[in-house]
Amino acid sequence: MAHYRAACALVLVLTAGASVAAQPTSAPTERQILVSVLDDDGAPVPDLTTTDFEIREDDVPREVLRVEPAGDGRHVILLADTSQAAVRATSHIRSGLEAFVDGMHGDNEIALVTFGGAPRILVPATRDLERLLEGIGEVFPRQGEAAYLLDAIDQVADGIVQRAPERPVIVAVASDGIDYSNRNARQTLDAVKESGASVYIFSLIDRRNTRANFGAFGNVDRQQIIERDMLLEQGPSESGGRHRELLASSALERAMDELVAELRGQYLVTYSRPGALIPPETVSVDVNRPDMDARGTPLRTQGERP
């Protein structure tokens, strides 16, 4: 039976290869990417045009056709750390979440999920500011619980794949305590990539949250720390988002205001992709002006949605 399955698989591969080889090159298509452009002070850069942007697919330059304000229409999932390590930062976490929803509600759907212990949905996706503020008021730390950041991002990304909303964004506020997630970094990063979401993470640094103080959670596997650090380093950068470390939780509200300004200042860049049978592995964006940082998240077409 194994030999039969292998033979069938080989036939399918060979047949598919012959079919691909026989297909003509398709006509060029238009693709779009959401782009954040920030100056040295972290402020959005306005009034950029097609001549300012450089788009590359697998390091091959593409023609930029149009540049316009991105507008609204995002699907944002807020992730709030309610683990024991976040106890001292809870009031600041609430203030930061309130600042974000106050600046982004309206034509953007926002959901709220906590991850002290198993991830839990506090507010399903909504445009209702009052409902969001009520949910934020229910953000309380859970004594004796570790964080499950990787599990939360993985589950949220899976939900995005299933629902396929427009312009998904994941925004997480995380303490620097122990993470007991069951998913590893590679699994979570793959889930984020499949979802097409951009990931923004704010890490709240508290020296009192030394890993030696979490003996109540049992022995901490060094690998758990490595997995979390890998996610923090690669998740935002690979998705067009950002990771910021805040040395005081009181800085979160301002950081959230800055994120709102960044998202509201994004560009929708349309470019041309030559007819191709294989999609590119990488899409990168840059601006040809000095002292500016550009990051992009490609938008999927309906045919690419899972």
Short mmCIF file of C-alpha atoms in Angstrom, two decimals:
data_model
loop_
_atom_site.label_atom_id
_atom_site.label_comp_id
_atom_site.label_asym_id
_atom_site.label_seq_id
_atom_site.Cartn_x
_atom_site.Cartn_y
_atom_site.Cartn_z
CA MET A 1 0.00 0.00 0.00
CA ALA A 2 2.87 2.34 0.81
CA HIS A 3 4.39 1.71 -2.60
CA TYR A 4 1.01 2.41 -4.21
CA ARG A 5 0.63 5.74 -2.40
CA ALA A 6 4.17 6.76 -3.33
CA ALA A 7 3.55 5.91 -6.97
CA CYS A 8 0.30 7.90 -6.99
CA ALA A 9 2.03 10.86 -5.41
CA LEU A 10 4.78 10.73 -8.00
CA VAL A 11 2.23 10.58 -10.82
CA LEU A 12 0.44 13.60 -9.38
CA VAL A 13 3.67 15.55 -9.10
CA LEU A 14 4.73 14.70 -12.63
CA THR A 15 1.28 15.49 -14.00
CA ALA A 16 1.16 18.80 -12.17
CA GLY A 17 4.63 19.65 -13.45
CA ALA A 18 3.63 18.96 -17.02
CA SER A 19 0.51 21.08 -16.60
CA VAL A 20 2.50 23.99 -15.19
CA ALA A 21 5.05 23.78 -17.96
CA ALA A 22 2.31 23.97 -20.57
CA GLN A 23 0.70 27.08 -19.10
CA PRO A 24 1.54 30.41 -20.72
CA THR A 25 2.77 33.31 -18.63
CA SER A 26 -0.19 35.29 -17.32
CA ALA A 27 -0.64 39.03 -17.66
CA PRO A 28 0.78 41.40 -15.01
CA THR A 29 -1.35 41.86 -11.91
CA GLU A 30 -1.72 44.65 -9.39
CA ARG A 31 -0.68 43.93 -5.80
CA GLN A 32 -1.03 46.04 -2.67
CA ILE A 33 0.95 46.48 0.52
CA LEU A 34 0.23 48.49 3.66
CA VAL A 35 3.28 50.57 4.53
CA SER A 36 4.31 52.46 7.66
CA VAL A 37 6.93 55.16 7.16
CA LEU A 38 8.39 56.74 10.30
CA ASP A 39 11.03 59.40 10.80
CA ASP A 40 13.87 59.33 13.34
CA ASP A 41 11.48 60.47 16.06
CA GLY A 42 9.04 57.66 15.32
CA ALA A 43 6.46 59.98 13.77
CA PRO A 44 4.58 59.09 10.55
CA VAL A 45 5.91 60.77 7.41
CA PRO A 46 3.13 62.40 5.33
CA ASP A 47 2.77 63.35 1.67
CA LEU A 48 4.88 60.61 0.07
CA THR A 49 4.32 59.72 -3.60
CA THR A 50 5.08 56.88 -5.99
CA THR A 51 8.61 58.16 -6.60
CA ASP A 52 9.43 57.80 -2.89
CA PHE A 53 8.77 54.06 -2.62
CA GLU A 54 10.77 51.04 -3.71
CA ILE A 55 9.07 47.63 -3.74
CA ARG A 56 11.00 44.40 -4.26
CA GLU A 57 9.82 40.81 -4.58
CA ASP A 58 12.56 38.28 -3.93
CA ASP A 59 14.93 41.25 -4.34
CA VAL A 60 13.54 42.07 -7.81
CA PRO A 61 12.27 45.68 -8.15
CA ARG A 62 8.62 46.23 -9.06
CA GLU A 63 6.90 49.24 -10.59
CA VAL A 64 4.97 51.34 -8.07
CA LEU A 65 1.66 52.37 -9.63
CA ARG A 66 -0.25 54.27 -6.94
CA VAL A 67 0.20 55.57 -3.40
CA GLU A 68 -2.72 56.67 -1.23
CA PRO A 69 -3.70 56.90 2.45
CA ALA A 70 -4.55 53.45 3.77
CA GLY A 71 -7.72 54.56 5.55
CA ASP A 72 -9.61 52.31 7.97
CA GLY A 73 -11.13 48.85 7.61
CA ARG A 74 -8.71 46.97 9.87
CA HIS A 75 -9.46 43.96 12.05
CA VAL A 76 -7.44 44.46 15.24
CA ILE A 77 -7.00 41.92 18.03
CA LEU A 78 -5.70 43.35 21.29
CA LEU A 79 -3.88 40.86 23.54
CA ALA A 80 -3.51 41.85 27.20
CA ASP A 81 -1.21 40.11 29.68
CA THR A 82 -3.14 39.26 32.86
CA SER A 83 -0.52 36.96 34.37
CA GLN A 84 0.96 37.33 37.84
CA ALA A 85 3.91 39.25 36.37
CA ALA A 86 1.55 41.97 35.12
CA VAL A 87 0.02 42.75 38.54
CA ARG A 88 1.91 46.00 39.10
CA ALA A 89 1.26 47.18 35.53
CA THR A 90 -2.47 46.46 35.34
CA SER A 91 -3.71 50.04 35.66
CA HIS A 92 -1.25 51.20 33.00
CA ILE A 93 -2.23 48.31 30.73
CA ARG A 94 -5.86 49.39 30.98
CA SER A 95 -4.94 53.01 30.25
CA GLY A 96 -2.93 51.96 27.21
CA LEU A 97 -5.73 49.78 25.87
CA GLU A 98 -8.22 52.61 26.37
CA ALA A 99 -5.97 55.01 24.47
CA PHE A 100 -5.75 52.56 21.57
CA VAL A 101 -9.46 51.83 21.23
CA ASP A 102 -10.31 55.51 21.63
CA GLY A 103 -8.02 56.32 18.72
CA MET A 104 -8.86 53.36 16.46
CA HIS A 105 -12.54 52.53 16.97
CA GLY A 106 -15.10 53.50 14.36
CA ASP A 107 -14.49 51.86 11.01
CA ASN A 108 -12.00 49.40 12.50
CA GLU A 109 -13.15 46.19 14.21
CA ILE A 110 -11.38 45.55 17.53
CA ALA A 111 -11.39 42.44 19.74
CA LEU A 112 -9.88 41.99 23.21
CA VAL A 113 -8.20 38.79 24.43
CA THR A 114 -6.32 38.13 27.68
CA PHE A 115 -3.53 35.59 28.19
CA GLY A 116 -2.88 35.22 31.93
CA GLY A 117 -3.52 31.49 31.96
CA ALA A 118 -5.26 30.08 28.90
CA PRO A 119 -6.16 32.78 26.32
CA ARG A 120 -9.68 34.13 26.87
CA ILE A 121 -11.86 36.37 24.69
CA LEU A 122 -13.17 39.32 26.70
CA VAL A 123 -14.70 41.21 23.78
CA PRO A 124 -15.39 39.69 20.35
CA ALA A 125 -14.64 41.88 17.34
CA THR A 126 -16.75 45.03 17.46
CA ARG A 127 -16.83 48.70 16.49
CA ASP A 128 -18.71 49.60 19.69
CA LEU A 129 -16.46 51.84 21.81
CA GLU A 130 -18.59 51.45 24.93
CA ARG A 131 -18.41 47.65 24.74
CA LEU A 132 -14.65 47.80 24.29
CA LEU A 133 -14.19 50.10 27.27
CA GLU A 134 -16.36 47.81 29.39
CA GLY A 135 -14.17 44.89 28.40
CA ILE A 136 -10.99 46.77 29.26
CA GLY A 137 -12.49 47.43 32.70
CA GLU A 138 -12.61 43.65 33.13
CA VAL A 139 -8.85 43.25 32.60
CA PHE A 140 -7.57 41.98 35.95
CA PRO A 141 -4.38 40.07 36.79
CA ARG A 142 -4.71 36.42 37.75
CA GLN A 143 -2.60 35.54 40.76
CA GLY A 144 -0.55 32.39 40.35
CA GLU A 145 -0.94 32.32 36.56
CA ALA A 146 1.87 32.48 34.01
CA ALA A 147 1.59 34.17 30.62
CA TYR A 148 0.69 32.27 27.46
CA LEU A 149 1.70 34.82 24.83
CA LEU A 150 2.72 32.37 22.11
CA ASP A 151 -0.46 30.35 22.55
CA ALA A 152 -2.55 33.52 22.39
CA ILE A 153 -0.93 34.77 19.19
CA ASP A 154 -1.11 31.29 17.64
CA GLN A 155 -4.83 30.94 18.42
CA VAL A 156 -5.65 34.44 17.25
CA ALA A 157 -3.73 33.88 14.01
CA ASP A 158 -5.64 30.64 13.46
CA GLY A 159 -8.90 32.54 13.94
CA ILE A 160 -7.79 35.09 11.35
CA VAL A 161 -7.07 32.29 8.87
CA GLN A 162 -10.56 30.88 9.42
CA ARG A 163 -12.41 34.22 9.21
CA ALA A 164 -10.14 35.89 6.63
CA PRO A 165 -10.91 39.49 7.73
CA GLU A 166 -9.51 42.48 5.87
CA ARG A 167 -6.25 44.02 7.09
CA PRO A 168 -5.65 41.96 10.25
CA VAL A 169 -3.47 43.44 13.00
CA ILE A 170 -2.36 41.81 16.27
CA VAL A 171 -1.35 44.15 19.11
CA ALA A 172 0.01 42.50 22.27
CA VAL A 173 0.94 44.00 25.64
CA ALA A 174 3.22 41.56 27.47
CA SER A 175 5.03 41.49 30.79
CA ASP A 176 8.54 40.08 31.03
CA GLY A 177 7.45 37.20 33.24
CA ILE A 178 7.53 33.49 32.54
CA ASP A 179 5.70 32.22 29.46
CA TYR A 180 4.28 28.70 29.69
CA SER A 181 2.92 28.43 26.16
CA ASN A 182 2.50 25.01 24.59
CA ARG A 183 3.25 26.30 21.09
CA ASN A 184 6.84 27.04 20.14
CA ALA A 185 8.09 30.07 18.28
CA ARG A 186 8.30 28.42 14.86
CA GLN A 187 4.74 27.15 15.06
CA THR A 188 3.52 30.59 16.11
CA LEU A 189 5.54 32.41 13.45
CA ASP A 190 4.18 30.07 10.78
CA ALA A 191 0.63 30.74 11.99
CA VAL A 192 1.20 34.50 11.81
CA LYS A 193 2.62 34.21 8.30
CA GLU A 194 -0.37 32.18 7.15
CA SER A 195 -2.76 34.73 8.65
CA GLY A 196 -1.18 37.70 6.86
CA ALA A 197 -1.45 39.80 10.04
CA SER A 198 1.01 42.45 11.15
CA VAL A 199 2.17 41.98 14.75
CA TYR A 200 2.97 44.75 17.23
CA ILE A 201 4.25 43.80 20.69
CA PHE A 202 4.90 46.06 23.67
CA SER A 203 7.12 44.40 26.29
CA LEU A 204 6.82 45.90 29.77
CA ILE A 205 10.19 45.58 31.48
CA ASP A 206 10.14 45.19 35.28
CA ARG A 207 13.36 44.15 36.99
CA ARG A 208 11.31 42.78 39.86
CA ASN A 209 10.01 40.15 37.47
CA THR A 210 13.28 38.24 37.55
CA ARG A 211 12.80 34.68 36.40
CA ALA A 212 14.13 33.46 39.75
CA ASN A 213 10.98 34.85 41.40
CA PHE A 214 8.68 32.46 39.55
CA GLY A 215 9.55 29.26 41.34
CA ALA A 216 5.84 28.79 42.05
CA PHE A 217 5.43 27.80 38.41
CA GLY A 218 7.95 24.96 38.72
CA ASN A 219 11.23 24.55 36.91
CA VAL A 220 11.57 26.92 34.00
CA ASP A 221 12.91 25.30 30.87
CA ARG A 222 15.57 27.45 29.25
CA GLN A 223 13.97 26.58 25.93
CA GLN A 224 10.77 28.39 26.96
CA ILE A 225 12.74 31.60 27.33
CA ILE A 226 14.44 31.05 23.97
CA GLU A 227 11.09 30.45 22.24
CA ARG A 228 9.57 33.62 23.68
CA ASP A 229 12.59 35.72 22.75
CA MET A 230 12.55 34.29 19.23
CA LEU A 231 8.91 35.28 18.81
CA LEU A 232 9.56 38.80 20.10
CA GLU A 233 12.47 39.23 17.70
CA GLN A 234 11.00 37.72 14.55
CA GLY A 235 7.22 38.00 14.82
CA PRO A 236 6.93 41.77 14.46
CA SER A 237 9.85 42.22 12.05
CA GLU A 238 8.71 39.50 9.64
CA SER A 239 5.11 40.72 9.56
CA GLY A 240 5.68 44.45 9.05
CA GLY A 241 4.97 45.30 12.69
CA ARG A 242 7.20 46.40 15.55
CA HIS A 243 8.45 45.24 18.94
CA ARG A 244 9.05 47.91 21.57
CA GLU A 245 10.47 47.46 25.05
CA LEU A 246 9.10 49.93 27.59
CA LEU A 247 11.20 50.42 30.72
CA ALA A 248 8.16 51.71 32.62
CA SER A 249 4.59 50.52 32.21
CA SER A 250 3.47 54.14 32.59
CA ALA A 251 4.91 54.74 29.10
CA LEU A 252 2.38 52.39 27.51
CA GLU A 253 -0.38 54.96 27.01
CA ARG A 254 1.90 57.24 25.02
CA ALA A 255 3.27 54.27 23.06
CA MET A 256 -0.28 53.27 22.15
CA ASP A 257 -1.04 56.81 20.99
CA GLU A 258 2.05 56.59 18.78
CA LEU A 259 0.88 53.26 17.36
CA VAL A 260 -2.52 54.78 16.56
CA ALA A 261 -0.75 57.61 14.73
CA GLU A 262 1.37 55.08 12.83
CA LEU A 263 -1.60 52.97 11.73
CA ARG A 264 -3.65 56.01 10.77
CA GLY A 265 -0.68 57.37 8.84
CA GLN A 266 -0.09 54.21 6.81
CA TYR A 267 0.03 54.18 3.02
CA LEU A 268 -1.67 51.77 0.65
CA VAL A 269 0.90 51.15 -2.08
CA THR A 270 -0.19 49.49 -5.31
CA TYR A 271 2.48 47.95 -7.52
CA SER A 272 2.70 45.74 -10.58
CA ARG A 273 3.74 42.09 -10.47
CA PRO A 274 4.64 40.42 -13.78
CA GLY A 275 2.68 37.31 -14.62
CA ALA A 276 4.19 34.46 -12.65
CA LEU A 277 3.18 30.98 -11.63
CA ILE A 278 5.03 30.96 -8.31
CA PRO A 279 4.40 33.74 -5.75
CA PRO A 280 7.47 35.42 -4.25
CA GLU A 281 8.98 34.26 -0.98
CA THR A 282 9.64 37.82 0.20
CA VAL A 283 8.18 41.28 -0.40
CA SER A 284 10.17 44.25 0.88
CA VAL A 285 9.55 47.98 0.89
CA ASP A 286 11.86 50.94 1.27
CA VAL A 287 11.81 54.69 0.78
CA ASN A 288 14.52 56.60 -1.05
CA ARG A 289 14.70 59.37 1.53
CA PRO A 290 17.30 59.44 4.32
CA ASP A 291 16.51 58.89 8.00
CA MET A 292 13.23 57.09 7.41
CA ASP A 293 12.11 53.60 8.36
CA ALA A 294 9.63 51.77 6.13
CA ARG A 295 7.84 48.53 7.01
CA GLY A 296 5.16 46.79 4.99
CA THR A 297 2.50 44.09 5.22
CA PRO A 298 1.36 42.66 1.86
CA LEU A 299 -2.40 42.38 1.37
CA ARG A 300 -3.84 39.15 0.10
CA THR A 301 -6.28 38.87 -2.76
CA GLN A 302 -9.52 36.94 -2.38
CA GLY A 303 -8.05 34.00 -4.25
CA GLU A 304 -5.20 33.73 -1.76
CA ARG A 305 -7.41 33.64 1.31
CA PRO A 306 -7.54 30.28 3.03
#
